CSV table of C-alpha atoms in Angstrom, one decimal:
chain,number,residue,atom,x,y,z
A,17,MET,CA,-20.4,-8.2,2.4
A,18,ALA,CA,-18.2,-7.0,5.3
A,19,LEU,CA,-20.8,-4.2,6.0
A,20,GLN,CA,-23.6,-6.8,6.1
A,21,THR,CA,-22.0,-8.5,9.0
A,22,SER,CA,-23.2,-5.7,11.2
A,23,HIS,CA,-26.7,-7.1,10.8
A,24,GLU,CA,-25.9,-10.7,11.5
A,25,ALA,CA,-24.0,-12.7,14.1
A,26,TYR,CA,-20.5,-13.6,12.9
A,27,ASP,CA,-17.4,-14.3,14.9
A,28,LEU,CA,-14.8,-14.1,12.1
A,29,LEU,CA,-14.5,-12.9,8.6
A,30,ALA,CA,-12.3,-14.8,6.2
A,31,ILE,CA,-10.7,-13.2,3.1
A,32,VAL,CA,-9.8,-15.6,0.3
A,33,GLY,CA,-7.8,-13.7,-2.3
A,34,GLY,CA,-4.9,-11.3,-2.8
A,35,ASP,CA,-3.8,-7.9,-1.6
A,36,GLY,CA,-6.5,-6.2,-3.7
A,37,SER,CA,-9.3,-8.1,-1.9
A,38,ILE,CA,-8.3,-7.0,1.6
A,39,PRO,CA,-8.9,-3.2,1.4
A,40,GLY,CA,-12.5,-3.7,0.2
A,41,VAL,CA,-13.2,-5.8,3.2
A,42,ALA,CA,-11.5,-3.2,5.4
A,43,SER,CA,-13.7,-0.4,4.0
A,44,GLY,CA,-16.8,-2.4,4.9
A,45,LEU,CA,-15.6,-3.0,8.4
A,46,TYR,CA,-14.9,0.7,9.0
A,47,GLU,CA,-18.4,1.5,7.8
A,48,ARG,CA,-19.6,-1.2,10.2
A,49,LYS,CA,-17.9,0.8,13.0
A,50,LYS,CA,-20.1,3.8,12.1
A,51,LEU,CA,-23.1,1.7,13.0
A,52,GLY,CA,-21.8,1.0,16.4
A,53,LYS,CA,-20.5,-2.5,15.7
A,54,MET,CA,-17.0,-3.6,16.5
A,55,PRO,CA,-15.1,-4.8,13.4
A,56,LEU,CA,-14.7,-8.6,13.2
A,57,PRO,CA,-11.3,-10.3,13.4
A,58,LEU,CA,-9.9,-11.1,9.9
A,59,TRP,CA,-8.4,-14.3,8.6
A,60,ILE,CA,-6.5,-14.3,5.4
A,61,VAL,CA,-6.2,-17.2,2.9
A,62,PRO,CA,-3.6,-15.8,0.5
A,63,LEU,CA,-4.4,-16.7,-3.1
A,64,GLY,CA,-3.0,-13.6,-4.9
A,65,ILE,CA,0.2,-13.1,-6.8
A,66,ALA,CA,2.3,-11.0,-4.4
A,67,ASN,CA,0.3,-11.6,-1.1
A,68,VAL,CA,2.3,-8.8,0.6
A,69,LEU,CA,0.2,-8.5,3.7
A,70,ALA,CA,0.2,-12.2,4.2
A,71,ARG,CA,4.0,-12.2,4.0
A,72,GLU,CA,4.1,-9.3,6.5
A,73,LEU,CA,2.1,-11.3,9.0
A,74,LYS,CA,3.9,-14.5,8.1
A,75,ILE,CA,0.8,-16.3,7.0
A,76,PRO,CA,1.7,-19.5,5.0
A,77,ARG,CA,0.4,-20.3,1.6
A,78,ARG,CA,-0.5,-24.0,2.4
A,79,LEU,CA,-4.1,-24.4,3.6
A,80,LYS,CA,-3.2,-27.0,6.2
A,81,LYS,CA,-0.8,-24.6,7.8
A,82,ILE,CA,-3.3,-21.7,7.6
A,83,LEU,CA,-5.7,-23.7,9.7
A,84,THR,CA,-3.3,-23.5,12.6
A,85,ILE,CA,-3.6,-19.7,12.7
A,86,PHE,CA,-6.6,-19.8,15.0
A,87,SER,CA,-4.3,-20.8,17.9
A,88,GLN,CA,-1.8,-17.9,17.2
A,89,LYS,CA,-1.6,-14.4,18.6
A,90,PRO,CA,-3.7,-11.8,16.7
A,91,ASP,CA,-2.1,-8.7,15.4
A,92,HIS,CA,-3.6,-5.2,15.2
A,93,VAL,CA,-3.2,-3.5,11.8
A,94,ARG,CA,-4.0,0.1,11.0
A,95,PHE,CA,-5.1,0.9,7.4
A,96,VAL,CA,-4.6,4.1,5.4
A,97,ARG,CA,-7.6,6.3,4.7
A,98,HIS,CA,-7.6,7.7,1.2
A,99,PHE,CA,-9.6,10.7,0.1
A,100,SER,CA,-9.9,11.5,-3.6
A,101,LYS,CA,-10.6,15.2,-4.1
A,102,ALA,CA,-11.4,14.7,-7.7
A,103,LYS,CA,-14.1,12.1,-7.1
A,104,ARG,CA,-15.0,13.3,-3.6
A,105,GLY,CA,-14.8,9.7,-2.5
A,106,LYS,CA,-13.2,7.9,0.4
A,107,SER,CA,-11.7,4.4,0.6
A,108,PHE,CA,-9.2,2.4,2.7
A,109,PHE,CA,-6.0,0.7,1.7
A,110,PHE,CA,-3.7,-1.3,3.8
A,111,LYS,CA,0.0,-0.8,2.9
A,112,TRP,CA,0.7,1.9,0.5
A,113,GLN,CA,-0.3,4.5,-2.0
A,114,VAL,CA,2.2,4.6,-4.9
A,115,ARG,CA,2.5,7.7,-6.9
A,116,VAL,CA,3.6,8.4,-10.4
A,117,LEU,CA,6.0,5.9,-12.0
A,118,ASP,CA,4.9,2.7,-10.4
A,119,ALA,CA,1.2,3.6,-10.8
A,120,GLU,CA,1.8,4.6,-14.4
A,121,THR,CA,3.5,1.1,-14.9
A,122,VAL,CA,0.3,-0.6,-13.6
A,123,ALA,CA,-1.8,1.6,-15.8
A,124,ASN,CA,0.1,0.7,-18.9
A,125,VAL,CA,0.8,-3.0,-18.3
A,126,SER,CA,-0.6,-5.3,-21.0
A,127,TYR,CA,-3.2,-7.7,-19.6
A,128,ARG,CA,-2.3,-10.2,-22.3
A,129,LEU,CA,1.4,-10.2,-21.2
A,130,LYS,CA,0.4,-10.2,-17.6
A,131,LYS,CA,-1.6,-13.4,-18.1
A,132,SER,CA,1.2,-15.1,-20.0
A,133,LEU,CA,4.4,-13.7,-18.4
A,134,GLY,CA,3.2,-12.8,-14.9
A,135,GLY,CA,5.4,-10.2,-13.2
A,136,ILE,CA,7.7,-9.8,-16.2
A,137,ALA,CA,4.8,-7.8,-17.9
A,138,TYR,CA,5.3,-5.1,-15.3
A,139,LEU,CA,9.0,-4.8,-16.1
A,140,ILE,CA,8.2,-4.5,-19.8
A,141,ALA,CA,5.7,-1.7,-19.1
A,142,LEU,CA,8.3,0.1,-16.8
A,143,LEU,CA,11.0,0.0,-19.5
A,144,LYS,CA,8.6,1.6,-22.0
A,145,LEU,CA,7.8,4.4,-19.5
A,146,LEU,CA,11.5,5.1,-18.9
A,147,LYS,CA,11.7,6.2,-22.5
A,148,ALA,CA,9.7,9.3,-21.6
A,149,PRO,CA,10.7,12.1,-19.2
A,150,LEU,CA,10.1,11.3,-15.5
A,151,PRO,CA,7.0,13.0,-14.1
A,152,LEU,CA,7.1,14.7,-10.7
A,153,VAL,CA,4.7,14.5,-7.8
A,154,HIS,CA,4.4,17.2,-5.1
A,155,ILE,CA,3.8,16.1,-1.5
A,156,HIS,CA,2.6,18.4,1.3
A,157,LEU,CA,2.7,17.1,4.9
A,158,LYS,CA,0.8,18.8,7.7
A,159,HIS,CA,1.1,17.6,11.3
A,160,LYS,CA,-0.3,20.0,13.9
A,161,ASN,CA,1.4,23.4,13.2
A,162,ILE,CA,4.2,22.0,11.2
A,163,SER,CA,4.2,21.8,7.4
A,164,GLU,CA,6.7,20.2,5.0
A,165,ASN,CA,6.9,20.1,1.2
A,166,PHE,CA,8.7,17.5,-1.0
A,167,GLN,CA,8.8,16.5,-4.6
A,168,ALA,CA,9.9,13.2,-6.1
A,169,SER,CA,9.8,11.1,-9.3
A,170,CYS,CA,8.0,8.4,-7.3
A,171,ALA,CA,6.6,8.2,-3.8
A,172,ILE,CA,5.5,5.2,-1.8
A,173,PHE,CA,3.3,5.5,1.3
A,174,SER,CA,3.8,2.3,3.2
A,175,ARG,CA,2.2,0.7,6.2
A,176,GLY,CA,4.6,-2.3,6.0
A,177,SER,CA,8.2,-3.2,5.2
A,178,LEU,CA,7.7,-5.3,2.1
A,179,TYR,CA,6.9,-4.2,-1.5
A,180,GLY,CA,5.9,-6.2,-4.5
A,181,GLY,CA,6.2,-9.5,-2.6
A,182,PRO,CA,9.4,-10.4,-0.7
A,183,PHE,CA,11.3,-7.2,-1.2
A,184,CYS,CA,12.1,-5.1,1.9
A,185,ILE,CA,11.6,-1.3,1.3
A,186,ALA,CA,11.1,0.0,4.8
A,187,LYS,CA,13.4,-1.7,7.3
A,188,ASN,CA,11.9,-2.4,10.8
A,189,GLN,CA,8.4,-1.2,9.7
A,190,HIS,CA,5.6,-3.5,10.7
A,191,PRO,CA,1.9,-3.3,10.0
A,192,SER,CA,1.1,-3.0,13.7
A,193,SER,CA,3.4,0.1,14.1
A,194,LYS,CA,1.9,3.5,14.7
A,195,GLU,CA,4.0,5.2,12.2
A,196,THR,CA,3.8,5.0,8.4
A,197,HIS,CA,6.8,5.3,6.1
A,198,LEU,CA,7.0,7.7,3.2
A,199,ILE,CA,9.6,6.6,0.7
A,200,LEU,CA,10.6,9.3,-1.9
A,201,PHE,CA,12.6,8.7,-5.1
A,202,GLN,CA,14.0,12.2,-5.6
A,203,ALA,CA,16.3,11.5,-8.5
A,204,SER,CA,15.2,13.3,-11.7
A,205,GLY,CA,17.5,11.6,-14.2
A,206,LYS,CA,16.7,8.1,-15.5
A,207,ILE,CA,20.0,6.6,-14.5
A,208,ALA,CA,19.9,8.1,-11.0
A,209,PHE,CA,16.3,7.0,-10.7
A,210,SER,CA,17.2,3.5,-11.7
A,211,LEU,CA,20.0,3.4,-9.1
A,212,SER,CA,17.5,4.7,-6.5
A,213,VAL,CA,15.1,1.8,-7.3
A,214,LEU,CA,18.0,-0.7,-6.7
A,215,GLY,CA,18.9,1.2,-3.6
A,216,ALA,CA,15.4,0.7,-2.2
A,217,PHE,CA,16.0,-3.0,-2.1
A,218,LEU,CA,19.8,-3.4,-1.8
A,219,PRO,CA,22.0,-2.6,1.2
A,220,PHE,CA,24.5,-0.4,-0.7
A,221,PRO,CA,24.8,3.2,0.5
A,222,PHE,CA,25.9,4.6,-2.8
A,223,LEU,CA,22.6,3.5,-4.3
A,224,LYS,CA,20.6,5.4,-1.7
A,225,LYS,CA,21.8,9.0,-2.3
A,226,GLU,CA,18.6,10.1,-4.0
A,227,LEU,CA,16.4,7.9,-1.8
A,228,PHE,CA,14.6,9.6,1.2
A,229,LEU,CA,12.7,7.8,3.9
A,230,LYS,CA,10.5,9.7,6.4
A,231,LYS,CA,8.4,8.4,9.3
A,232,ILE,CA,4.8,9.7,9.3
A,233,GLU,CA,2.9,10.2,12.5
A,234,PRO,CA,-0.7,8.9,12.6
A,235,GLU,CA,-2.2,12.4,12.8
A,236,THR,CA,-0.4,13.7,9.7
A,237,GLU,CA,-2.3,14.8,6.6
A,238,CYS,CA,-0.4,13.8,3.4
A,239,HIS,CA,-1.5,15.7,0.4
A,240,PHE,CA,-0.3,14.4,-3.0
A,241,LEU,CA,-0.7,17.0,-5.8
A,242,GLY,CA,-0.6,16.6,-9.5
A,243,HIS,CA,-2.4,14.6,-12.2
A,244,SER,CA,-0.5,11.3,-12.3
A,245,ALA,CA,-1.9,7.8,-11.9
A,246,VAL,CA,-2.4,6.3,-8.4
A,247,GLN,CA,-1.8,2.7,-7.4
A,248,ALA,CA,-2.9,1.1,-4.1
A,249,ASP,CA,-2.3,-2.5,-3.1
A,250,GLY,CA,-1.5,-3.5,-6.6
A,251,ASP,CA,-4.6,-2.0,-8.2
A,252,LEU,CA,-5.0,1.3,-10.2
A,253,LYS,CA,-7.0,3.8,-8.3
A,254,GLY,CA,-7.4,6.8,-10.7
A,255,LYS,CA,-5.4,10.0,-10.6
A,256,LEU,CA,-4.2,12.7,-8.2
A,257,PRO,CA,-4.8,14.9,-6.3
A,258,ALA,CA,-5.4,12.9,-3.1
A,259,LEU,CA,-5.2,13.1,0.6
A,260,LEU,CA,-4.0,10.3,2.8
A,261,THR,CA,-4.5,10.0,6.6
A,262,CYS,CA,-4.2,7.1,9.0
A,263,ALA,CA,-7.4,5.2,9.7
A,264,PRO,CA,-9.1,6.0,13.1
A,265,PHE,CA,-8.5,2.6,14.6
A,266,PRO,CA,-6.7,-0.7,13.8
A,267,LEU,CA,-8.3,-3.9,12.5
A,268,THR,CA,-7.4,-7.3,14.0
A,269,PHE,CA,-5.9,-10.1,11.9
A,270,LEU,CA,-5.3,-13.6,13.0
A,271,HIS,CA,-1.9,-14.8,12.0
């Protein structure tokens, strides 16, 4: 639908839904740019569960308040471009690519429990996964002539500061920033990993010993190697390997 706007006269594109709806619209707008058309400004009506992007841009949940957004200053948000080497496909996501444990949790969550218990269903799936050995993901970063290699039990590639709703995982990061944050959970043991998860959200230094945060420049190629599940904006997106880069230009959101 977003791509079809290149053939008709529209001034604004409204997205009514959650975080998973926004990347699909973004992909269409980037395709629109290939046809020589400038992407339309986007207006979000948040109806999802977490609504992370809406929280980042401080978009209210009440429709009456949302209607006042037209008079506010627009913000320019740059998405993440994702290449799947396995499927030879390309798609765009807004805030993060999550590797390994979090993605495996989404892959194993019970739809029946999710429908009845909401977010608690994810916690149940996570506890079941912690019974098995923690998998590892290998990350290769390439920026100009500099290369770096990392490995972690879990990795989050984040365009914003929030995660899973109201939880801050990358302090001072904003969707309009040029840089992206890579958050690595480097603990291999289950107890240490659990402490790192708490450390990602709580301001206690002793919980952050195995937590590594790195700023990623826009031109950096981020290669994620392995065979683990991949999650993006709350939806399961297949398995590794994958390559992440910053999208070529930002999109405009009214907020």
